mmCIF file of C-alpha atoms in Angstrom:
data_model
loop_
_atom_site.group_PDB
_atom_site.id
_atom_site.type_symbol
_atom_site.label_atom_id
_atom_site.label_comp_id
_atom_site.label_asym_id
_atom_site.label_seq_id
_atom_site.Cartn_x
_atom_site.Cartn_y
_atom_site.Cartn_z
ATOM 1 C CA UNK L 587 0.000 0.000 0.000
ATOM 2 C CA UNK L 588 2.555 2.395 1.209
ATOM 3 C CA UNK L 589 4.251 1.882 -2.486
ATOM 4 C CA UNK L 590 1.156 2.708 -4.334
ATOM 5 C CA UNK L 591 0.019 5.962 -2.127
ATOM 6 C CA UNK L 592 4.142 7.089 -3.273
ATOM 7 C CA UNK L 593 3.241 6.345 -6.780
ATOM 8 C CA UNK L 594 0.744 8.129 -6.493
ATOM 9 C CA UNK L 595 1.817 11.313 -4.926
ATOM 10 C CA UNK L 596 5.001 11.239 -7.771
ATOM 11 C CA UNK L 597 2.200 10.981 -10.583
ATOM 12 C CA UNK L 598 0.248 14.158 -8.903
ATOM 13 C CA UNK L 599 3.319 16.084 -8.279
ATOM 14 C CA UNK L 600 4.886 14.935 -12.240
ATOM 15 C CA UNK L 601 0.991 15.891 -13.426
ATOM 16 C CA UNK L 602 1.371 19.520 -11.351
ATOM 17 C CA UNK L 603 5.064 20.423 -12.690
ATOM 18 C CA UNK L 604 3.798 19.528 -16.096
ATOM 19 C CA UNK L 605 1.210 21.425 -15.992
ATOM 20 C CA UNK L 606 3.385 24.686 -14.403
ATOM 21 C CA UNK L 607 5.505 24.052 -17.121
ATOM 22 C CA UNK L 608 2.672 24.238 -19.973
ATOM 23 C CA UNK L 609 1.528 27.093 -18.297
ATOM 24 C CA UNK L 610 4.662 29.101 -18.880
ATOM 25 C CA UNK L 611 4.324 28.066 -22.426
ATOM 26 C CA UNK L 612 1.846 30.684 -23.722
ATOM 27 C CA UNK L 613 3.935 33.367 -21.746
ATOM 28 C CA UNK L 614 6.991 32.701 -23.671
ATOM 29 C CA UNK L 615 5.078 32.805 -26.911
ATOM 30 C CA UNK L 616 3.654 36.143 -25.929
ATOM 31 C CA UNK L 617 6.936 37.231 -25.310
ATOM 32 C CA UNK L 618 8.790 36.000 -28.228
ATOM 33 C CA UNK L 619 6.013 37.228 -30.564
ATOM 34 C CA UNK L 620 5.787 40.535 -28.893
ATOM 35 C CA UNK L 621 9.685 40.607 -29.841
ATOM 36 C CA UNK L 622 8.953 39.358 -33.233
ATOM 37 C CA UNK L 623 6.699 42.334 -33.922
ATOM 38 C CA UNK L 624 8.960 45.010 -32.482
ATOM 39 C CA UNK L 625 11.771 43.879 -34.925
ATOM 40 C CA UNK L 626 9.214 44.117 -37.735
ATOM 41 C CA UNK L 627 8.179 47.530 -36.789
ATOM 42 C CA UNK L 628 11.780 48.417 -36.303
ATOM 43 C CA UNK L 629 12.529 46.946 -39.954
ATOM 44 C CA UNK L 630 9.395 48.413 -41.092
ATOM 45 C CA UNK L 631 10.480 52.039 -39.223
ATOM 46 C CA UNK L 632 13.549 51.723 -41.151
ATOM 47 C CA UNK L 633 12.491 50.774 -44.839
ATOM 48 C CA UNK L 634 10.015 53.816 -44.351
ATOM 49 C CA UNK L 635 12.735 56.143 -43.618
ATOM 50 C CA UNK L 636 15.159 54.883 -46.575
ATOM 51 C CA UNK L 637 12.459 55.018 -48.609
ATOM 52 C CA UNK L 638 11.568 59.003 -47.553
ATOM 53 C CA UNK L 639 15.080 59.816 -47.871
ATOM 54 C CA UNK L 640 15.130 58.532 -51.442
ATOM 55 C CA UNK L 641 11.684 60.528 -52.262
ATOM 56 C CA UNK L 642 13.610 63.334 -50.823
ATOM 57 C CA UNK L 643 16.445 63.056 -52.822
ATOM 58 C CA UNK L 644 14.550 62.631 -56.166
ATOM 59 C CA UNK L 645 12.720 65.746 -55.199
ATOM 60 C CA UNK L 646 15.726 67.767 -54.184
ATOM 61 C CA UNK L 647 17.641 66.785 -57.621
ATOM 62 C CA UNK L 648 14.642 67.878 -59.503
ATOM 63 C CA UNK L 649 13.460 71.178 -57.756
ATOM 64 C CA UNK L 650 17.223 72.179 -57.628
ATOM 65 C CA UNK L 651 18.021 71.914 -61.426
ATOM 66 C CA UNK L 652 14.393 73.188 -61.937
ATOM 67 C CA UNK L 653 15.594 76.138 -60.303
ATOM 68 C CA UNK L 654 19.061 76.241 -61.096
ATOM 69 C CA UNK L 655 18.113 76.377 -64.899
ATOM 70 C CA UNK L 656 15.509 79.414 -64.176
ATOM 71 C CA UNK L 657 18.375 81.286 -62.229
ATOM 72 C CA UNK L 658 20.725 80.555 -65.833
ATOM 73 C CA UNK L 659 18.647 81.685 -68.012
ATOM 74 C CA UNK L 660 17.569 85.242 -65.951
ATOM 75 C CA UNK L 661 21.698 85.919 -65.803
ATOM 76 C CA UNK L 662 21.872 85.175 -69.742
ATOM 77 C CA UNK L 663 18.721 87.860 -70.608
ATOM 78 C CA UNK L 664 19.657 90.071 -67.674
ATOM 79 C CA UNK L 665 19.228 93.538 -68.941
ATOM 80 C CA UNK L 666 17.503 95.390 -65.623
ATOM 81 C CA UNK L 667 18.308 95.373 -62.075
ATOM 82 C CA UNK L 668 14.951 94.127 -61.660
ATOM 83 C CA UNK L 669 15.578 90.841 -63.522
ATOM 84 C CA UNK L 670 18.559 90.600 -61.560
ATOM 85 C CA UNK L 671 16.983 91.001 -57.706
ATOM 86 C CA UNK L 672 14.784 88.222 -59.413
ATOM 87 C CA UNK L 673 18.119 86.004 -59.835
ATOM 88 C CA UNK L 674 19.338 86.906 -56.526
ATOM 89 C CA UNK L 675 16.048 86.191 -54.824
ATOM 90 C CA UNK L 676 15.780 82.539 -56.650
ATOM 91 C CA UNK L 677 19.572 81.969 -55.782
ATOM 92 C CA UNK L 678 18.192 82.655 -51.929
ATOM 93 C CA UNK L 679 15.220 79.709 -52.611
ATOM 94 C CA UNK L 680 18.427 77.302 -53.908
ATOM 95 C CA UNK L 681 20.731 77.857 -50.600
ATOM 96 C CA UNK L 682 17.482 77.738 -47.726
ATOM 97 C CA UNK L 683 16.919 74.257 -50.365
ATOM 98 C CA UNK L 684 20.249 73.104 -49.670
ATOM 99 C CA UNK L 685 20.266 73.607 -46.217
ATOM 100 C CA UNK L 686 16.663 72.444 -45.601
ATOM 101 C CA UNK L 687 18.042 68.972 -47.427
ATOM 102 C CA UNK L 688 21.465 68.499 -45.570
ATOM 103 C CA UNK L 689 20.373 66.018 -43.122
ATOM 104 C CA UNK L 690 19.580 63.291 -46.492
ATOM 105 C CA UNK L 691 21.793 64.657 -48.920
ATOM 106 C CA UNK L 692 24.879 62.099 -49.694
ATOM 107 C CA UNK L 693 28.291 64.324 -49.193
ATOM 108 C CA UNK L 694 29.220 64.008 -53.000
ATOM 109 C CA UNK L 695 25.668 65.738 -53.547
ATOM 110 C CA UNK L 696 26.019 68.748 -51.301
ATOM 111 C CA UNK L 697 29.243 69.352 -52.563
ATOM 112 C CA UNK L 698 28.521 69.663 -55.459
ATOM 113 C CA UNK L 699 25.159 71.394 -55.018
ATOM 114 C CA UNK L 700 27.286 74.336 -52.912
ATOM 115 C CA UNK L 701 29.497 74.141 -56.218
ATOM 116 C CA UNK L 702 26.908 75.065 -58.456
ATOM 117 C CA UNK L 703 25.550 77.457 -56.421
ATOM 118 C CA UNK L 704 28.916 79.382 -55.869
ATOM 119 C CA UNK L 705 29.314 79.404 -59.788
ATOM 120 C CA UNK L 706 25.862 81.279 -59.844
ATOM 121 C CA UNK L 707 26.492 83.589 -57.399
ATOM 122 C CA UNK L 708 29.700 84.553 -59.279
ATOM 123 C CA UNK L 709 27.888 84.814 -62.252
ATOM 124 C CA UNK L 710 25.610 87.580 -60.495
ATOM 125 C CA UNK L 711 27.990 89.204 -58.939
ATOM 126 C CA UNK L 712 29.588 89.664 -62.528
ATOM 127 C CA UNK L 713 26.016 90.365 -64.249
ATOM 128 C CA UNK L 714 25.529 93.121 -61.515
ATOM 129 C CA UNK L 715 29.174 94.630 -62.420
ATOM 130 C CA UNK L 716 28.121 94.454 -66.144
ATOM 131 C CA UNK L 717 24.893 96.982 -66.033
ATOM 132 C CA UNK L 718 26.465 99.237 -63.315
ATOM 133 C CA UNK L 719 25.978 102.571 -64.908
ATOM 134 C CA UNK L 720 29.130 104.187 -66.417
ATOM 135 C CA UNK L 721 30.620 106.981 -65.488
ATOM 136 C CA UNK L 722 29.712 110.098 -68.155
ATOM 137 C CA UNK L 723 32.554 112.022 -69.462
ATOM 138 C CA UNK L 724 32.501 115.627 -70.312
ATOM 139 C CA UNK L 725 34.910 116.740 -72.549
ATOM 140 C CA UNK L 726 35.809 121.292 -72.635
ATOM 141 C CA UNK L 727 38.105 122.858 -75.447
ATOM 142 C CA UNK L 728 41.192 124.641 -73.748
ATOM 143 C CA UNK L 729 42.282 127.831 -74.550
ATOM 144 C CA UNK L 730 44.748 127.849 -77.206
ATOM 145 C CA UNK L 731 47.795 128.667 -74.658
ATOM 146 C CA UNK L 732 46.697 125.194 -73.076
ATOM 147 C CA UNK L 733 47.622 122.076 -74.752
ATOM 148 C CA UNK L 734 45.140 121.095 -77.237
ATOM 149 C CA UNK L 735 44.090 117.682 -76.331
ATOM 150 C CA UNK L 736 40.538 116.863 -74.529
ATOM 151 C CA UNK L 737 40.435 115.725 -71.153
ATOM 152 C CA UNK L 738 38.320 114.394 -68.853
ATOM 153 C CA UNK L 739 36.082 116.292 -65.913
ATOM 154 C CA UNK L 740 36.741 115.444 -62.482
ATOM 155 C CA UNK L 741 33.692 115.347 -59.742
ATOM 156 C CA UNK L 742 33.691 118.202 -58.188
ATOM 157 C CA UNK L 743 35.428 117.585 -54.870
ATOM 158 C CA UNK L 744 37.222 114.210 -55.665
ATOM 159 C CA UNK L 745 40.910 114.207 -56.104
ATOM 160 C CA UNK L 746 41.473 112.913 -59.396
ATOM 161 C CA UNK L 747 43.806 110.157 -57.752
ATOM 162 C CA UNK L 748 40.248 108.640 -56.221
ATOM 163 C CA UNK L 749 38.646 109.579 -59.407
ATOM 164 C CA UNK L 750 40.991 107.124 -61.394
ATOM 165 C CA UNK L 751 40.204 104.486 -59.148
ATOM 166 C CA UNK L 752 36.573 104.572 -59.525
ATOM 167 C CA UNK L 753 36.317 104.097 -62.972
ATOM 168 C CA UNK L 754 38.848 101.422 -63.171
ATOM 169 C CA UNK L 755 37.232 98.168 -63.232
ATOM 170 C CA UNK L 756 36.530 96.011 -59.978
ATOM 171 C CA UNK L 757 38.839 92.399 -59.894
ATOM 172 C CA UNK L 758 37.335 89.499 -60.164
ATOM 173 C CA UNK L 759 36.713 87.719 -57.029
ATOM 174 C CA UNK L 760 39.566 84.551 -57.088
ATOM 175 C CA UNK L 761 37.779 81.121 -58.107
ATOM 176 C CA UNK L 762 39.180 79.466 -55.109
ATOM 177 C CA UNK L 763 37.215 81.863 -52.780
ATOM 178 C CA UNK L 764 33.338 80.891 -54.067
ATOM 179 C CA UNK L 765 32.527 78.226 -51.934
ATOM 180 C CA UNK L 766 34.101 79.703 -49.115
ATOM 181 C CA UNK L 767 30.766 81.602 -48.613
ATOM 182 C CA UNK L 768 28.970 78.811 -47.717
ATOM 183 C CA UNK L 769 30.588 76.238 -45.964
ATOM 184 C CA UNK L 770 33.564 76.364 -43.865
ATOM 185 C CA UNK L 771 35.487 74.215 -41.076
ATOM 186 C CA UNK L 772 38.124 72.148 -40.566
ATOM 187 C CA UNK L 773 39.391 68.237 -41.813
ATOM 188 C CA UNK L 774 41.328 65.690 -41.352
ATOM 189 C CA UNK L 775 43.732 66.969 -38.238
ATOM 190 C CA UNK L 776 44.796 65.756 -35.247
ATOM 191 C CA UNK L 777 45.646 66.824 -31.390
ATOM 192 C CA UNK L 778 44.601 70.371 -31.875
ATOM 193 C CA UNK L 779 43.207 73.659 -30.848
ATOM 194 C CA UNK L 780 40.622 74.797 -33.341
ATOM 195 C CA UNK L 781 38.648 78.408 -33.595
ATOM 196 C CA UNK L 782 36.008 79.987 -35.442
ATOM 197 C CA UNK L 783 34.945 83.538 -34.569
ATOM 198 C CA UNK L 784 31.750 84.943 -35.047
ATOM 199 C CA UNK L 785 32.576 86.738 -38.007
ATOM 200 C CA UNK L 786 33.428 83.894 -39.886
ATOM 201 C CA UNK L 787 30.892 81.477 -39.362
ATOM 202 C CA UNK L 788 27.656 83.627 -39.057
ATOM 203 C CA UNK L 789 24.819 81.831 -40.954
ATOM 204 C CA UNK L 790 27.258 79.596 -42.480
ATOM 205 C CA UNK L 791 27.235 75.901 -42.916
ATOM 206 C CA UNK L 792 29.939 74.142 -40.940
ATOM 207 C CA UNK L 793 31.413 70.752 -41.861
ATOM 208 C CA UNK L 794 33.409 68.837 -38.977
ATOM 209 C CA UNK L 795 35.195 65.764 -40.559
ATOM 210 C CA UNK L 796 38.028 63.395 -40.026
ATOM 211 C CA UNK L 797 38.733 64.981 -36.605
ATOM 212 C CA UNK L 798 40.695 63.014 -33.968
ATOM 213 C CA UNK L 799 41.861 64.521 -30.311
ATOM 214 C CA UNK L 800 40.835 68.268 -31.143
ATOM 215 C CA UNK L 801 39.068 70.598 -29.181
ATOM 216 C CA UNK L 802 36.896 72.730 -31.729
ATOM 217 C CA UNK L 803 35.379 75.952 -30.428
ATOM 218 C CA UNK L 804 32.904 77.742 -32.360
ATOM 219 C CA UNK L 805 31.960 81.317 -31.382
ATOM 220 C CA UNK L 806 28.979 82.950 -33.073
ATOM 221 C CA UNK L 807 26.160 81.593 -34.842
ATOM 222 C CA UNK L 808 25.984 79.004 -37.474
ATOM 223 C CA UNK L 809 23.362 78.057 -39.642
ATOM 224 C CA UNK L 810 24.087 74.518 -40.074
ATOM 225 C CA UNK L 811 26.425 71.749 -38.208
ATOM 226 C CA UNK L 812 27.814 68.367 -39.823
ATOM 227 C CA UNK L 813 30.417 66.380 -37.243
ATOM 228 C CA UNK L 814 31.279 63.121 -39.200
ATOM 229 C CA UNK L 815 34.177 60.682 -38.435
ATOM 230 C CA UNK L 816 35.345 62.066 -35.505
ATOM 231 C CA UNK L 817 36.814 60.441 -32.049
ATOM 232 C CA UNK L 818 38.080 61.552 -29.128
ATOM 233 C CA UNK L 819 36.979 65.299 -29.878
ATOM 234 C CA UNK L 820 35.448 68.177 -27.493
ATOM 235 C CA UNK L 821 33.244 70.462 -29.986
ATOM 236 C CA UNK L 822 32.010 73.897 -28.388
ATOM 237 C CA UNK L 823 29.359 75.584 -30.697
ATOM 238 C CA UNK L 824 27.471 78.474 -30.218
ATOM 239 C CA UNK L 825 23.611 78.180 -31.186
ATOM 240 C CA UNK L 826 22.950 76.658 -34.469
ATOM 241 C CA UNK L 827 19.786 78.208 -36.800
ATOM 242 C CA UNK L 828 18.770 75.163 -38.069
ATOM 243 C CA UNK L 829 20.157 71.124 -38.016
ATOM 244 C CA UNK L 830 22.772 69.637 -36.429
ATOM 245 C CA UNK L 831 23.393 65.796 -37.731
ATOM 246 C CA UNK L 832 26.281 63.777 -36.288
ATOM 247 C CA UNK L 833 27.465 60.730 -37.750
ATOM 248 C CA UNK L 834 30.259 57.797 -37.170
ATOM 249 C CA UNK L 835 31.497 59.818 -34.328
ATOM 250 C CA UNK L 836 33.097 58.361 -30.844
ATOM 251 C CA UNK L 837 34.150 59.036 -27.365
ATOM 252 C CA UNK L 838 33.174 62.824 -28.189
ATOM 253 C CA UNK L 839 32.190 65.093 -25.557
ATOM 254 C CA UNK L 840 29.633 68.212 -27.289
ATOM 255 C CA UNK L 841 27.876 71.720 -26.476
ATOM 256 C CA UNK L 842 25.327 72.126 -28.693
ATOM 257 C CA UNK L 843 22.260 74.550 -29.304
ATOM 258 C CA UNK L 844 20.139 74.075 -32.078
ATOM 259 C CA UNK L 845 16.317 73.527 -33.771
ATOM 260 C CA UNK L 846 17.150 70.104 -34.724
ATOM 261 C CA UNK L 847 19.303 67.074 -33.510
ATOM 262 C CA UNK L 848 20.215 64.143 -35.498
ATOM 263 C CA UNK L 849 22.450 61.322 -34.249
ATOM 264 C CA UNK L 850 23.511 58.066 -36.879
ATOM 265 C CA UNK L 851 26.452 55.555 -36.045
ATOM 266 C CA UNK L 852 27.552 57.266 -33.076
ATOM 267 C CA UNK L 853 29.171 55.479 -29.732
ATOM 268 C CA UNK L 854 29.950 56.497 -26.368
ATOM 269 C CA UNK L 855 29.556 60.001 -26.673
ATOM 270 C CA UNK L 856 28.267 62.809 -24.374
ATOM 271 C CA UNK L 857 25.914 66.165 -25.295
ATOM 272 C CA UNK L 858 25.282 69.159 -23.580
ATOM 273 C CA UNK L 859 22.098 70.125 -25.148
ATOM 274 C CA UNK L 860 19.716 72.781 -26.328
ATOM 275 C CA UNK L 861 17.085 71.729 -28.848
ATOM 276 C CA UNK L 862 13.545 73.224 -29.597
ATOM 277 C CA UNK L 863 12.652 69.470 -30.822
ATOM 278 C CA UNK L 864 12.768 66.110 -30.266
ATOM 279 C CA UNK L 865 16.223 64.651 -30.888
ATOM 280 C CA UNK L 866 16.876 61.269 -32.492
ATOM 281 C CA UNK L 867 19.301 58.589 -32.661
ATOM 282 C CA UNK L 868 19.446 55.414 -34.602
ATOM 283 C CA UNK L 869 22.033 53.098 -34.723
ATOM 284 C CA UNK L 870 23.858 54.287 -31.475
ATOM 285 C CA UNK L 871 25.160 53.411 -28.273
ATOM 286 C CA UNK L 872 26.048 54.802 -25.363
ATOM 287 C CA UNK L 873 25.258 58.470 -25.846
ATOM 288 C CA UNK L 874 24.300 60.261 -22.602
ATOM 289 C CA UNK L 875 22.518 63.715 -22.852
ATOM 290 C CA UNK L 876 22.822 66.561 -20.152
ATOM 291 C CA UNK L 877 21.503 70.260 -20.818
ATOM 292 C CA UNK L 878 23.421 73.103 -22.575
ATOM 293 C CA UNK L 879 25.848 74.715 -19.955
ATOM 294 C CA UNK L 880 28.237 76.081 -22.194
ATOM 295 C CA UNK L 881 28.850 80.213 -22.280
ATOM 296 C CA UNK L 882 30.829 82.950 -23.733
ATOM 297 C CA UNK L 883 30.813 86.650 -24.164
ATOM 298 C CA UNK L 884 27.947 87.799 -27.275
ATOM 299 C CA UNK L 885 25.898 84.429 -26.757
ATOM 300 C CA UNK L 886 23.129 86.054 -25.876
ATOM 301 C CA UNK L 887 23.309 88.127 -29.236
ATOM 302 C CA UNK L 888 24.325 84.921 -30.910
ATOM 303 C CA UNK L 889 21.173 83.197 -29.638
ATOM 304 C CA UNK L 890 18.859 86.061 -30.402
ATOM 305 C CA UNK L 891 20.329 85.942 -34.206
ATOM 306 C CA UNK L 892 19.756 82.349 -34.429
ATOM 307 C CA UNK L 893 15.285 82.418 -33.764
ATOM 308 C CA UNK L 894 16.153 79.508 -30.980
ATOM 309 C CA UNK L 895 13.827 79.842 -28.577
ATOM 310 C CA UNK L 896 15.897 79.408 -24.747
ATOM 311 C CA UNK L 897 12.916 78.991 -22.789
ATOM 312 C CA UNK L 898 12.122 75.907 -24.747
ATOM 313 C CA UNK L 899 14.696 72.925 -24.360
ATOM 314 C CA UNK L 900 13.591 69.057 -25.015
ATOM 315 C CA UNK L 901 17.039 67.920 -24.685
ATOM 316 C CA UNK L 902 15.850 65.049 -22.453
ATOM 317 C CA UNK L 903 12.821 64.313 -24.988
ATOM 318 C CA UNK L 904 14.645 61.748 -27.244
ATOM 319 C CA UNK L 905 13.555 59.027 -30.027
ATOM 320 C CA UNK L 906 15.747 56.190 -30.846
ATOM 321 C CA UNK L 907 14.652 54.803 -34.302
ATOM 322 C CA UNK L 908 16.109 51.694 -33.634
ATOM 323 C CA UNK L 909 13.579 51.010 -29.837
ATOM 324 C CA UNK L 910 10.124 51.160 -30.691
ATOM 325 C CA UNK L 911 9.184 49.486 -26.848
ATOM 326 C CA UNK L 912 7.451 52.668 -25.256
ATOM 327 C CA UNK L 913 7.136 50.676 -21.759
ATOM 328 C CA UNK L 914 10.806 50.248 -21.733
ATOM 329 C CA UNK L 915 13.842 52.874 -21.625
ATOM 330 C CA UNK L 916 15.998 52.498 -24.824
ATOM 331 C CA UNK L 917 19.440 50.915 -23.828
ATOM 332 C CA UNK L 918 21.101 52.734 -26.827
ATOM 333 C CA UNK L 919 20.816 56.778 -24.763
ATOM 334 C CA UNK L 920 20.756 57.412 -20.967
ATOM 335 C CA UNK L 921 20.783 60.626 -18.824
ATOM 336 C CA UNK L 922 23.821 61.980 -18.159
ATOM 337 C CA UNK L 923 24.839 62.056 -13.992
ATOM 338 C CA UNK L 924 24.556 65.330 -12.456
ATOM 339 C CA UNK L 925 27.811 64.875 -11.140
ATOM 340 C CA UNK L 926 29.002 63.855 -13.739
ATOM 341 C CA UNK L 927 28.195 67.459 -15.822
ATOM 342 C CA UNK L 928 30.842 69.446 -14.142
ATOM 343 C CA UNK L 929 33.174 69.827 -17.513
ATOM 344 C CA UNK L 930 35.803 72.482 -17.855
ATOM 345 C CA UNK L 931 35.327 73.759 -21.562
ATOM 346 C CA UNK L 932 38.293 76.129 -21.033
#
């Protein structure tokens, strides 16, 4: 008997784990396909964003020659300053185009988008210097005691040293300067100090590449940032008008203000923050995000010149396109410490 009531009791207590066991069955299935559908959201997140970047692009290439072509032919059958302000103000639609489209733009593209534009705005600058109006020349006889060639009036009040210089045509700005009025910045160095002053970044596009060990302080007010291939850098930047994007950067520590934030391939890397938007990262790791602390003399000028808004900061407000889970913190971004915030940016 006693061998049959222990029989027993193992078949209960084999019947009770079995059935604990097929009870955790449907929990791991819920689990695994909850898993299953955040990777195909994530997949399907990404696809939809490739696929928006290439409408972009297409529409970029074809709005920009569109225009480009209009701008050509108004410099060819420019004969009025009105037909010229009409250039100028078209040439205006192609750079806010540019900049609107940095963020999707491949690097070959931009370049040579900032190319083209350079060559038109050379090409105005020469129309302009074309229909200035010309000087008028009076010409008086001399008395017969004088010599008895013409010659030509001065101004009244100009020394005629100042008058030769006005009518003597203006050079030609160098080739090699033209794209220096759009983008500027530094490449490719290593272990160094680098400045920009106000004056010669001020609604400019800057372009941060190839940087390794540098500190990079920018004083003033940008209108666009683009840090790319970078490691082991401290960037300073005043407020930024427009975009920021950072990409294939590491172990950088950054002060930045700006409308928009975008992070792509970046590791181990730490931001000091001011954005009137949501930020986003995707395909990242260990960035940590702390508010804008970073000051100088004239930011307060710079940041009234730049439209950013300082009462408004969302620089804890991020989205990570690569963690769709909203009941669970993304692994790939954190907070930053508070004490860990105490940099010295001198």
């Amino acid at each position: 008997m006693e061998s049959v009531s222990c029989s027993a009791a193992a078949v209960r207590t084999g019947d009770m784990e079995s059935q604990r066991d097929l009870s955790l069955v449907p929990e791991r299935l819920q689990r695994r396909e909850q898993e299953r559908q955040l990777e195909v959201e994530r997949r399907k997140q990404k696809r939809q964003n490739q696929e928006a970047e290439k409408e972009n692009s297409h529409f970029f290439a074809a709005t920009f020659a569109r225009e480009r072509a209009a701008v050509e032919e108004l410099l060819e059958r420019a004969e009025s300053v009105e037909r010229l302000e009409e250039a100028a103000s078209r040439l205006q639609g192609l750079q806010k185009l540019i900049n609107d489209s940095v963020f999707f733009l491949a690097a070959y593209d931009l370049r040579q988008g900032q190319q083209a534009l350079a060559r038109l705005q050379a090409a105005l600058d020469e129309r302009r210097r074309e229909l200035q109006p010309k000087k008028r020349f009076a010409f008086k006889t001399r008395r017969k005691d004088a010599a008895s060639s013409t010659k030509v009036d001065a101004a009244p009040g100009i020394p005629p040293a100042v008058e030769s210089l006005r009518d003597s045509p203006l050079p030609k700005k160098a080739e090699g300067d033209l794209g220096s009025s759009w983008v500027c910045g530094f490449s490719n160095l290593e272990s160094q100090v680098l400045e920009k002053r106000a004056s010669e970044l001020h609604q400019r596009d800057v372009l941060l590449t190839e940087l390794s060990n540098c500190t990079v302080k920018l004083y003033g007010n940008p209108n666009t940032l683009r840090l790319t291939r970078t490691h082991n850098c401290k960037l300073l930047c005043g407020p930024v008008s427009t975009s920021v994007f950072l990409e294939d950067c590491s172990d950088c520590v950054l002060a930045v203000a700006c409308q928009q934030l975008r992070i792509h391939s970046t590791k181990d890397t730490r931001i000091f923050l001011q954005v009137t938007s949501r930020a986003i990262v995707e395909d990242c790791s260990g960035i940590q995000f702390a508010p804008y602390t970073w000051s100088y003399p004239e930011i307060d000028k710079d940041f009234e010149s730049s439209g950013l808004d300082r009462s408004k900061n969302n620089w804890n407000d991020v989205d990570d396109f690569n963690w769709l889970a909203r009941d669970m913190a993304s692994p790939n971004w954190s907070i930053l410490p508070e004490e860990e915030r105490n940099i010295q940016w001198d």
